[in-house]
Coordinates of C-alpha atoms and ligand atoms in Angstrom, one line a residue:
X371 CA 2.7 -51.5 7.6
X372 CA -0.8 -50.1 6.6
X373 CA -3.6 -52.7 6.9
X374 CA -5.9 -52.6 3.4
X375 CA -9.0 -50.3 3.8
X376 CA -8.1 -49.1 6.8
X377 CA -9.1 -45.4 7.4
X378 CA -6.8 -43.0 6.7
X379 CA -5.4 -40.9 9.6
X380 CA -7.9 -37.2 10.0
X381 CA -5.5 -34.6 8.6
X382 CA -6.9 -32.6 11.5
X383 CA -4.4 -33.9 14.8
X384 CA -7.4 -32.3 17.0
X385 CA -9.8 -34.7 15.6
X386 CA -10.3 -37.9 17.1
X387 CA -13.0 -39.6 14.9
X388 CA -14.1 -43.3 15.1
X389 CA -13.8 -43.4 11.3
X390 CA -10.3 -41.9 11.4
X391 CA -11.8 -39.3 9.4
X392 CA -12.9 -36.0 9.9
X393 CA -14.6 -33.0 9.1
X394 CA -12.1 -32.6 5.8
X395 CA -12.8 -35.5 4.2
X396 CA -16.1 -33.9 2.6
X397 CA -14.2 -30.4 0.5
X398 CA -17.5 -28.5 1.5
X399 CA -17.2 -29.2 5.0
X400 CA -13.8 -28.6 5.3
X401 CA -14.5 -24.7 3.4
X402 CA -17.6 -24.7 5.1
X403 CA -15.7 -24.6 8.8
X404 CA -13.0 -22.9 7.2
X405 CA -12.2 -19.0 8.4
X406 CA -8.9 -18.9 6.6
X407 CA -9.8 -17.1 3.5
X408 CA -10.4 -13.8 6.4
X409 CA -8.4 -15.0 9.3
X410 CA -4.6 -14.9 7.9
X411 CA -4.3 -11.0 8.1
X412 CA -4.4 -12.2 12.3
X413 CA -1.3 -13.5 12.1
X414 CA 1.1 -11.0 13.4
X415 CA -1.1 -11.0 16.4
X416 CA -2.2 -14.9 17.0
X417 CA 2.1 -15.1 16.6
X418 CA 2.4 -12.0 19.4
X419 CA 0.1 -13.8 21.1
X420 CA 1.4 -17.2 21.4
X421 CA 4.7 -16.1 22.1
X422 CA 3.5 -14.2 25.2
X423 CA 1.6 -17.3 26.2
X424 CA 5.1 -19.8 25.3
X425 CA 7.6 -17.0 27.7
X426 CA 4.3 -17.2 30.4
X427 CA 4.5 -21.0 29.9
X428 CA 8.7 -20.9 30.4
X429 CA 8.1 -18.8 33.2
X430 CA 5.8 -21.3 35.6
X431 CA 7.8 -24.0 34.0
X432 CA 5.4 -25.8 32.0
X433 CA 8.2 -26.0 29.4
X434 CA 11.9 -25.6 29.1
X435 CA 14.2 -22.7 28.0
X436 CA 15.1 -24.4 25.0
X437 CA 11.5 -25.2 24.3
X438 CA 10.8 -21.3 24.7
X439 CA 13.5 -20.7 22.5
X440 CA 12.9 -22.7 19.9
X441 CA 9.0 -21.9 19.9
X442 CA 10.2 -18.3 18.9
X443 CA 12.5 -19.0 16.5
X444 CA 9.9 -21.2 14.6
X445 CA 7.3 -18.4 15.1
X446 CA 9.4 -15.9 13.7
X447 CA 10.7 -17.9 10.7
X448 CA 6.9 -18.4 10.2
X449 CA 6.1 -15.0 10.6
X450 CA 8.5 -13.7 8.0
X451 CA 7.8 -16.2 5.7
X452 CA 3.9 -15.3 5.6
X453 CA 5.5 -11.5 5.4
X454 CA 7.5 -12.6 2.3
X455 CA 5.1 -15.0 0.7
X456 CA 1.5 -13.7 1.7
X457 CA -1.2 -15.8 0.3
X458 CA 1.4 -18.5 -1.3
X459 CA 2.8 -19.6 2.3
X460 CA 2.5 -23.4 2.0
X461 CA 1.2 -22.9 5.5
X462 CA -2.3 -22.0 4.6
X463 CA -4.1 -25.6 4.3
X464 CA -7.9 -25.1 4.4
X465 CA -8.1 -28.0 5.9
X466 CA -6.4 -26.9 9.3
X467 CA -9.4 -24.7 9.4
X468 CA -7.9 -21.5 10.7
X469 CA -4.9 -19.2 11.2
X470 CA -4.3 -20.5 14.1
X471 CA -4.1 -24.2 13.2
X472 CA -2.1 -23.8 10.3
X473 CA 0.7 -21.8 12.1
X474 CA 1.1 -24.3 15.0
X475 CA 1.3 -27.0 12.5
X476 CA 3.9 -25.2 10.6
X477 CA 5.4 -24.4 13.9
X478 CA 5.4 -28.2 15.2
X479 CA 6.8 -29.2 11.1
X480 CA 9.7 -27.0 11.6
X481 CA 10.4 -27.7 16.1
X482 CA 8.6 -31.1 17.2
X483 CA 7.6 -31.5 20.3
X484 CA 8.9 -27.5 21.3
X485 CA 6.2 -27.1 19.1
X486 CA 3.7 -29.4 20.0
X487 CA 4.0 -28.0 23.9
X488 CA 2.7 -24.2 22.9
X489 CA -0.7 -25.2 23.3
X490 CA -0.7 -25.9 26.5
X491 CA -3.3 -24.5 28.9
X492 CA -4.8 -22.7 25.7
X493 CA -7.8 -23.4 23.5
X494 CA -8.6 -21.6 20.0
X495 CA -11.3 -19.8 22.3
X496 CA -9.0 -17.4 24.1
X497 CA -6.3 -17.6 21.2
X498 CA -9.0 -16.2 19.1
X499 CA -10.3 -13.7 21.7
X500 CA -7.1 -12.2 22.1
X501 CA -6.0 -12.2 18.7
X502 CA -9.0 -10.1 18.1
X503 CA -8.2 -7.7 21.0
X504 CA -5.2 -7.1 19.4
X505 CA -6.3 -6.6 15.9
X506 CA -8.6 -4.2 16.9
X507 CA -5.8 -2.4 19.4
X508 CA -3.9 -1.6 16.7
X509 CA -6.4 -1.3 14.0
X510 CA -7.3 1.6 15.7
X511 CA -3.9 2.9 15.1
X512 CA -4.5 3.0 11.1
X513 CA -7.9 4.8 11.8
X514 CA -6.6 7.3 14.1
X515 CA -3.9 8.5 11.4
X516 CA -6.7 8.6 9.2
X517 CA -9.2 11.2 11.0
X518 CA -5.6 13.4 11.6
X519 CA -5.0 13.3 8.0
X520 CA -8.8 14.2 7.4
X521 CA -8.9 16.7 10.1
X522 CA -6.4 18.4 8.6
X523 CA -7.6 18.7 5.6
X524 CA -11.1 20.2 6.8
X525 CA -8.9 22.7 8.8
X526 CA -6.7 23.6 5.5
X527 CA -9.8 24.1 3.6
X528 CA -11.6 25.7 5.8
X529 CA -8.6 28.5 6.2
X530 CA -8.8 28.9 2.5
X531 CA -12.6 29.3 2.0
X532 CA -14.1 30.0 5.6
X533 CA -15.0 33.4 5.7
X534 CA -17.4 33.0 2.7
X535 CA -20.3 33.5 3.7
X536 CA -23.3 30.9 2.9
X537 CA -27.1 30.1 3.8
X538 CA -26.9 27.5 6.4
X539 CA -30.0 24.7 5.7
X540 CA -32.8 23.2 8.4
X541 CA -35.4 21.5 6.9
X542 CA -32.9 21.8 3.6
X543 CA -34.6 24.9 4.0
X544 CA -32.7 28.4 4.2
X545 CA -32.5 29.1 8.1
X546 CA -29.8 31.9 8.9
X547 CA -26.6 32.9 7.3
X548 CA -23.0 31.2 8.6
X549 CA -19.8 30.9 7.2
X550 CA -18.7 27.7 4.9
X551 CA -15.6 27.4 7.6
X552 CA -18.8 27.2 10.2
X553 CA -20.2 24.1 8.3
X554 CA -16.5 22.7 7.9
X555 CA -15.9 22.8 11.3
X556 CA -19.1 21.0 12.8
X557 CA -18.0 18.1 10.0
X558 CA -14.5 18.1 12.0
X559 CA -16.3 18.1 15.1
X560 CA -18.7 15.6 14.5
X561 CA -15.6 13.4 12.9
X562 CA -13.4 13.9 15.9
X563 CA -16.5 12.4 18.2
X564 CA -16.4 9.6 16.0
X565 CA -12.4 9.4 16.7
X566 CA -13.4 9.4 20.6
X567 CA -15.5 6.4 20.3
X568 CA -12.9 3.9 19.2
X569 CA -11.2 5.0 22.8
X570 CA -14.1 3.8 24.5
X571 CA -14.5 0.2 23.8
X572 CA -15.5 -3.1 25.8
X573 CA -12.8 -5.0 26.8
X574 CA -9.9 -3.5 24.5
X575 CA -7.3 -3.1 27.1
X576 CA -8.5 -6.6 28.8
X577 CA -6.4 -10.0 28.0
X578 CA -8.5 -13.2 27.7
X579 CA -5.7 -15.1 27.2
X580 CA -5.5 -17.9 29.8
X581 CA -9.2 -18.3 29.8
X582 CA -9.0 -21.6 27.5
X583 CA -11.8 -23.2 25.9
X584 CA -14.4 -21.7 28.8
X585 CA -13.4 -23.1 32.5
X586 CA -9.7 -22.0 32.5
X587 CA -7.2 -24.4 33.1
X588 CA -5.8 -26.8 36.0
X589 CA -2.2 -25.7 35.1
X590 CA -0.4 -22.6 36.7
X591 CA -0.9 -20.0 34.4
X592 CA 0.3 -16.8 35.1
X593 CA -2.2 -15.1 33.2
X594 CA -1.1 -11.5 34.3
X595 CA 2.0 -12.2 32.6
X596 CA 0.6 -13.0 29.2
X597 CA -1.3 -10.2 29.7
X598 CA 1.8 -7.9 30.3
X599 CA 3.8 -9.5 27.2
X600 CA 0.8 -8.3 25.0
X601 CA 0.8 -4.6 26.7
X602 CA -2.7 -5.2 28.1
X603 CA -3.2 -3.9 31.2
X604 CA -5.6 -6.1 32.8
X605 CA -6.8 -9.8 32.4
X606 CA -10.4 -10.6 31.9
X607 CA -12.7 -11.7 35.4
X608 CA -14.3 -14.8 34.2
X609 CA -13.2 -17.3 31.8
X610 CA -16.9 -17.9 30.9
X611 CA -17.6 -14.1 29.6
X612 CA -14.1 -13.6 28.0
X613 CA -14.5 -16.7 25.8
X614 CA -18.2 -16.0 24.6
X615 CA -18.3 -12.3 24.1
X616 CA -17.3 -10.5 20.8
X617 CA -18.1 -7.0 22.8
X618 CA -14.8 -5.7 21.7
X619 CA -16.1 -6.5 18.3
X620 CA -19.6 -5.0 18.3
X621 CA -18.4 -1.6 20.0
X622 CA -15.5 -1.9 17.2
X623 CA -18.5 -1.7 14.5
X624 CA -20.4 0.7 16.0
X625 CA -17.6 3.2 15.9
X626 CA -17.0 2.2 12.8
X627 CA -20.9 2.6 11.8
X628 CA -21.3 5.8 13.3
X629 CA -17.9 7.3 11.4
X630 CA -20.0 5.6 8.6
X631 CA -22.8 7.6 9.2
X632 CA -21.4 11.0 9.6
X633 CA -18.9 10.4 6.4
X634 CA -22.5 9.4 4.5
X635 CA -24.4 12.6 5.8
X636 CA -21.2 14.8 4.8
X637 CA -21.2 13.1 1.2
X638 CA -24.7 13.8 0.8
X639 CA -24.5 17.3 1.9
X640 CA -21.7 18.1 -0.7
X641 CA -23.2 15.9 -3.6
X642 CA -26.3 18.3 -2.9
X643 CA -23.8 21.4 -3.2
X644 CA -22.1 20.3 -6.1
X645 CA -25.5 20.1 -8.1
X646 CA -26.0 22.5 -11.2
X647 CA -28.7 24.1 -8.7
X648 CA -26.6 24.9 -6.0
X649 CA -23.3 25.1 -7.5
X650 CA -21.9 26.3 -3.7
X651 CA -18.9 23.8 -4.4
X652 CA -16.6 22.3 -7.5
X653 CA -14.8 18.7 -6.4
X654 CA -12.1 18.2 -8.5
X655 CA -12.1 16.2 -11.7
X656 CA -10.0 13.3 -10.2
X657 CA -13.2 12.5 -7.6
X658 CA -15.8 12.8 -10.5
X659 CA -16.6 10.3 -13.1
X660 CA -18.2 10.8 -16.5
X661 CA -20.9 8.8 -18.2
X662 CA -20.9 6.0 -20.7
X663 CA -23.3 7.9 -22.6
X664 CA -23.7 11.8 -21.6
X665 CA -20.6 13.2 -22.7
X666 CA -21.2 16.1 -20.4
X667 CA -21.5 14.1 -17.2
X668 CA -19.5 14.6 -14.0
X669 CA -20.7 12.9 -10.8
X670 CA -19.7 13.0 -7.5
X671 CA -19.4 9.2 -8.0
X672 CA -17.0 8.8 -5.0
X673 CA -19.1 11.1 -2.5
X674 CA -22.3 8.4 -3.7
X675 CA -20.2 5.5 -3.1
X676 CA -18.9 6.7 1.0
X677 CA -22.2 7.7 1.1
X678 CA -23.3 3.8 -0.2
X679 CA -20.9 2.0 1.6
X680 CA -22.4 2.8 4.9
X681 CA -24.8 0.0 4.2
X682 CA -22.1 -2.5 4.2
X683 CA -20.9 -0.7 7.4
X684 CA -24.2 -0.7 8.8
X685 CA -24.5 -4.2 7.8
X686 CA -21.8 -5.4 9.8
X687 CA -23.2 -3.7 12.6
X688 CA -26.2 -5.6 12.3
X689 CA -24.6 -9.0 11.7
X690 CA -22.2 -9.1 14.7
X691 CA -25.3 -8.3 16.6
X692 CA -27.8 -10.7 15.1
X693 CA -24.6 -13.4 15.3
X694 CA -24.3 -12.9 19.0
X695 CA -28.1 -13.0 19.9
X696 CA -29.1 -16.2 20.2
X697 CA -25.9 -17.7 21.5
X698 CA -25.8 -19.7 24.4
X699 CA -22.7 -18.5 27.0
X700 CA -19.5 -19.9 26.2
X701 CA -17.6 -20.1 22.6
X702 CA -19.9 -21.1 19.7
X703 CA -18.7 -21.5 16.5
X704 CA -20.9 -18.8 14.9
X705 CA -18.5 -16.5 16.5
X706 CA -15.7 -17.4 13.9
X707 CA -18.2 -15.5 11.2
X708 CA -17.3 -12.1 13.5
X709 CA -14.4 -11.1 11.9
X710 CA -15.6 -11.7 8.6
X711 CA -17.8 -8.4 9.2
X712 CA -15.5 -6.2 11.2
X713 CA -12.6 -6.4 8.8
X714 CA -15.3 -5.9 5.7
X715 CA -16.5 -2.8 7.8
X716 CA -12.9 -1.8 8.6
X717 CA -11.8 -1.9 4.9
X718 CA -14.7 0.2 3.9
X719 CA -14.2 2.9 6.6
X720 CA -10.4 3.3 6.0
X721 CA -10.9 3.9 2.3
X722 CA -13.7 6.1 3.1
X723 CA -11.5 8.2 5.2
X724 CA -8.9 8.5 2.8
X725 CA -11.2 9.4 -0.1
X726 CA -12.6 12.0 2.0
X727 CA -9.3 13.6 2.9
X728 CA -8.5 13.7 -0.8
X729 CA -11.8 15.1 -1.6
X730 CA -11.5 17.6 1.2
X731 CA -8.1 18.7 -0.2
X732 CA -9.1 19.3 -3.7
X733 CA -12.6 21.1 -3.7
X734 CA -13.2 25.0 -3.8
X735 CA -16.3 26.6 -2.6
X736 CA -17.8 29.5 -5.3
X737 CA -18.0 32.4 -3.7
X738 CA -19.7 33.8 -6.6
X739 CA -22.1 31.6 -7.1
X740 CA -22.9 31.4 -3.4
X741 CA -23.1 35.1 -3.2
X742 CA -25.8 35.5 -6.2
X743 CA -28.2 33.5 -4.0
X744 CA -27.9 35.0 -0.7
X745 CA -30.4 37.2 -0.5
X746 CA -33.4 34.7 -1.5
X747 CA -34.9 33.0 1.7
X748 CA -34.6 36.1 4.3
X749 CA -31.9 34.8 5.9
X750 CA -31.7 37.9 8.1
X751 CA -35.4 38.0 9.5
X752 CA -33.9 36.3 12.7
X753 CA -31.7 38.7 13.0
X754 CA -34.3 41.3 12.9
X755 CA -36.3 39.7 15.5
X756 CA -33.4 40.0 17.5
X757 CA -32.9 43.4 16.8
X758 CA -35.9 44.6 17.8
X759 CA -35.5 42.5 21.4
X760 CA -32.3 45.0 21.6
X761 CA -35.1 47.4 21.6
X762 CA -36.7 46.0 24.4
X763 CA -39.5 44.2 22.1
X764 CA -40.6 40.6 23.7
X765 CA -38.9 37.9 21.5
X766 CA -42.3 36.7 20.4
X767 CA -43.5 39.9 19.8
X768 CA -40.6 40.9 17.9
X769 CA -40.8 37.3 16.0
X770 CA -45.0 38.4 14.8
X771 CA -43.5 42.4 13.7
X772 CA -40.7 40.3 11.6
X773 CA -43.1 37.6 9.9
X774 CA -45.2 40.4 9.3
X775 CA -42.4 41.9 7.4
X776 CA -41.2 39.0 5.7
X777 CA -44.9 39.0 4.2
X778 CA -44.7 42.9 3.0
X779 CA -41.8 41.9 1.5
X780 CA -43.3 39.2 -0.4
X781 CA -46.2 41.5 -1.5
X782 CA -44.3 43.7 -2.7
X783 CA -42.0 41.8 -4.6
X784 CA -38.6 42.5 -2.3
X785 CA -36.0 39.8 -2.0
X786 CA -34.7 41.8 0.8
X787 CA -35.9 43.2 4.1
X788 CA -33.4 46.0 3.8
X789 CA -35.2 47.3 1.3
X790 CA -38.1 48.3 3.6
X791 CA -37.8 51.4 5.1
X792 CA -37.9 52.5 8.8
X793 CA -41.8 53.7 8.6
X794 CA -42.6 50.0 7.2
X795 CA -40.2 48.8 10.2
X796 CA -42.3 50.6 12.5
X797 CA -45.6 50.3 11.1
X798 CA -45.3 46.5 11.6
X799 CA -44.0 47.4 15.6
X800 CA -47.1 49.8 16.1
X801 CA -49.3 46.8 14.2
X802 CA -48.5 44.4 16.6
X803 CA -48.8 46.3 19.7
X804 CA -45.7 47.3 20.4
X805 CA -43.6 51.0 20.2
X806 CA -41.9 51.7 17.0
X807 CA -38.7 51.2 18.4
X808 CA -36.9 50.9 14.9
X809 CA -33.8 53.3 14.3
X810 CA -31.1 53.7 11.4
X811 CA -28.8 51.4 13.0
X812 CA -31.5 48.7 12.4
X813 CA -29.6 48.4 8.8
X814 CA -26.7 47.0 10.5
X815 CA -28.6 43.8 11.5
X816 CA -29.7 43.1 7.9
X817 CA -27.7 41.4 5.6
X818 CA -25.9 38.0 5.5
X819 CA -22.8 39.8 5.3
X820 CA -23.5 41.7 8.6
X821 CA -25.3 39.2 10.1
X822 CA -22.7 36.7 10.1
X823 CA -20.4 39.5 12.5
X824 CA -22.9 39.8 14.8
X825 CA -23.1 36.4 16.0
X826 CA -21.5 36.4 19.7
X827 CA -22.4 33.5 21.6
X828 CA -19.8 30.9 22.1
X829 CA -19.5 28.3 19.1
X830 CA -21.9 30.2 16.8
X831 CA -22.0 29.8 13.3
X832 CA -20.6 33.1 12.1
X833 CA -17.3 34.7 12.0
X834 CA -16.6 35.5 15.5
X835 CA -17.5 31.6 16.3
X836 CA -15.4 30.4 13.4
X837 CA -12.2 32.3 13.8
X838 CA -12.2 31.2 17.9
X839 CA -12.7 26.7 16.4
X840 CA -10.3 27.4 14.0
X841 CA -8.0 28.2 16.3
X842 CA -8.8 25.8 18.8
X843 CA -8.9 23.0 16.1
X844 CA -5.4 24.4 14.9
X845 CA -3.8 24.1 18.3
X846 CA -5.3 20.7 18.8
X847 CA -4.4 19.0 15.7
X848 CA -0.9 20.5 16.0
X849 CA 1.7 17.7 15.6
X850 CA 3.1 16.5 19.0
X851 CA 6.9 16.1 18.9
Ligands
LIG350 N1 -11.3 -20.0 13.9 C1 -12.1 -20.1 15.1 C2 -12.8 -18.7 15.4 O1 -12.4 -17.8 14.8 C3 -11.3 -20.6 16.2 C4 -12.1 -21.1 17.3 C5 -12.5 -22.6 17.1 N2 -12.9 -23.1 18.3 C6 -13.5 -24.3 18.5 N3 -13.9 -24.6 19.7 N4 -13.9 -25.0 17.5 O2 -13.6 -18.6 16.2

């Protein structure tokens, strides 16, 4: 019998309030502490993770077979039900705070006290941890598929349109001639680096499992074991550091921030090319938008947006850093706020990378256009210079003779050094103090469309240093059976 005015029991079971009431008797309180809204997409893995820690449990004999068995039927019945049911699962109570309390309340509803036994030895602190370890595990997975499918793209492209020959930019100034498949290629290269870094993170292959809320636990835990049912290879040194860091999840957002970057600068470079003014590329109709009032419009709308997404990226960056700063050692709860900002930044980087790889597919350089602009900006005068050190001229001799040139040129009104002839060649040689060393053959040095043949160190820009990535990149990206 319930005595009048008595206090109603907390609808939290973890809290143990004088008042009999808890943190969810206020509705903002109970949002406010609340990670659910972001937390359920964990639940594969905070349901892979308990059952390694429930067969660990079995296995030092903190609970029975039928216990063990009964835990995993529950979590699998849960497990399919959130599958089938997503958002509607009458599981997800905002008041249970978290993905993790709402599936071992569901579990203890459907097993009783098999249910009520899975916690033992554990606290949300290393549940969390290692939920998050796992997420970002596989995460990586769905990001990794992504780069391939991008990669392959660059590589398809830059077979179609590679040996056209463009100005390449420093300063967004015109600096020496290269091939577009030149430019497509250090994209690729710069993309697969970004790849590399989600290989390289803090902690990803360590188990915190078995840590509990910060000192461990007095019971027998056979923590390797967890560890081994979750396919990590190791299990974290101090119970203290496991349960406090979110390393895993900063490293996780600077990979994610620096793909973010190099997607932005690639976006910008190409909303740059598709201009009326430079015209070097046409992106398909299906990844331009028009505008609500100039009929004529096209804009690289999806380009701006990867390109403007990178703040939220950037942002996340920033937050999980800022979160972590001031934190005294051992779990806070302004760690909860973490995944908030590596699954925004994750979101944003997938669908980057998969609007990229469309836009990669579909776009066509203009040869044409590219061509009617290639002799503006002497893109050849380095080669010149490097000509003349053929002819035994001192490099910064040879650069004065060529500048000197470049400035003839200019007087007279030539877009082109080729149209000098040798006496003007030598004339500037003799002018700056060296032999007029200038010969026919100095013809084949001029010219993009030369130039770009000539290159022969190893990765240049032109076609000998394309043809040799391409294949490279071909053989690496080649499906593994
Ligand atoms: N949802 C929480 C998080 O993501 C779980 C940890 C709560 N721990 C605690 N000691 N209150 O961090």
């Amino acid at each position: 019998m319930t005595t009048p005015n008595a206090p109603t029991p907390a609808p939290k079971p973890w809290e143990h309030t004088k008042s009999g009431q808890g943190s969810a008797a206020d509705p903002l309180a109970a949002r406010f502490v609340s990670s659910l809204d972001y937390d359920k997409r964990l639940y594969t893995h905070d349901i892979q993770g308990s059952i390694a820690h429930a067969r660990m449990l079995k296995h030092v004999n903190l609970i029975t077979p039928e216990d063990l068995k009964e835990i995993e039927r529950g979590l699998n019945e849960i497990k399919s039900e959130i599958t089938d049911q997503g958002d509607h699962w009458p599981g997800w109570k905002v008041e249970l705070e978290d993905v993790h309390m709402c599936i071992e309340a569901a579990l203890i509803e459907k097993t009783g006290d098999a249910g009520r036994k899975l916690h033992t030895g554990r606290s949300r602190n290393d549940q969390v941890a290692t939920d998050l370890v796992l997420w970002v595990n596989e995460s990586c997975q769905g990001i990794v598929s992504r780069f391939k499918n991008l990669a392959d793209a660059f590589v398809e492209l830059a077979e179609r349109d590679g040996s056209i020959v463009m100005p390449s930019y420093t300063h967004l100034q015109r600096a020496q001639p290269i091939v577009v498949g030149a430019e497509l290629l250090a994209w690729l290269e710069a993309l697969c680096e970004c790849q590399r870094r989600f290989f390289s993170l803090t902690y990803n292959d360590v188990s915190p499992l078995g840590s509990g809320a910060i000192a461990g636990s007095s019971l027998p835990l056979d923590r390797k074991l967890s560890a081994e049912g979750l396919d990590l290879s190791t299990i974290s040194m101090n119970s203290i550091y496991a349960t406090a860091s979110r390393d895993v999840a900063v490293d996780y957002a600077y990979a994610l921030s620096m793909t973010s970057m190099w997607l932005s600068r690639w976006a910008e470079q190409w909303i740059i090319y598709s201009t009326t003014e430079f015209g070097f590329i046409t992106l398909d109709d299906l990844y331009t938008t028009g505008s609500s009032m100039m009929p004529q419009k096209q804009n690289p709308d999806m380009l701006e947006l990867i390109r403007g997404k990178t703040g939220l990226v950037y942002g996340s960056l920033m937050a999980l850093l800022t979160m972590c700063k001031g934190l005294t050692i051992g779990y806070n709860r302004d760690l909860q706020e973490d995944k908030r900002h590596v699954f925004a930044a994750y979101d944003a980087v997938c669908d980057c990378l998969d609007m990229a790889a469309r836009i990669v597919k579909t776009t066509k350089f203009n040869e044409e256009k590219i061509k009617q602009g290639l002799d503006k900006g002497f893109l050849d005068a380095t080669s010149l210079a490097e000509y003349l050190v053929t002819k035994g001229v001192p490099f910064r001799t040879s650069h004065q003779v060529v500048g000197k040139l470049v400035q003839d040129c200019r007087d007279k009104g030539y877009e082109k050094l080729s149209l000098l002839t040798l006496d003007d060649f030598n004339a500037a040689c003799t002018d700056s103090g060296s032999k007029p060393v200038a010969e026919q053959d100095v013809y084949d040095w001029l010219g993009p469309e030369n130039v770009v043949k000539r290159y022969q160190t190893a990765g240049n820009a032109g076609l000998s240093g394309f043809q040799e990535q391409l294949k490279s990149w071909k053989e690496r990206l080649k499906p593994t059976d």
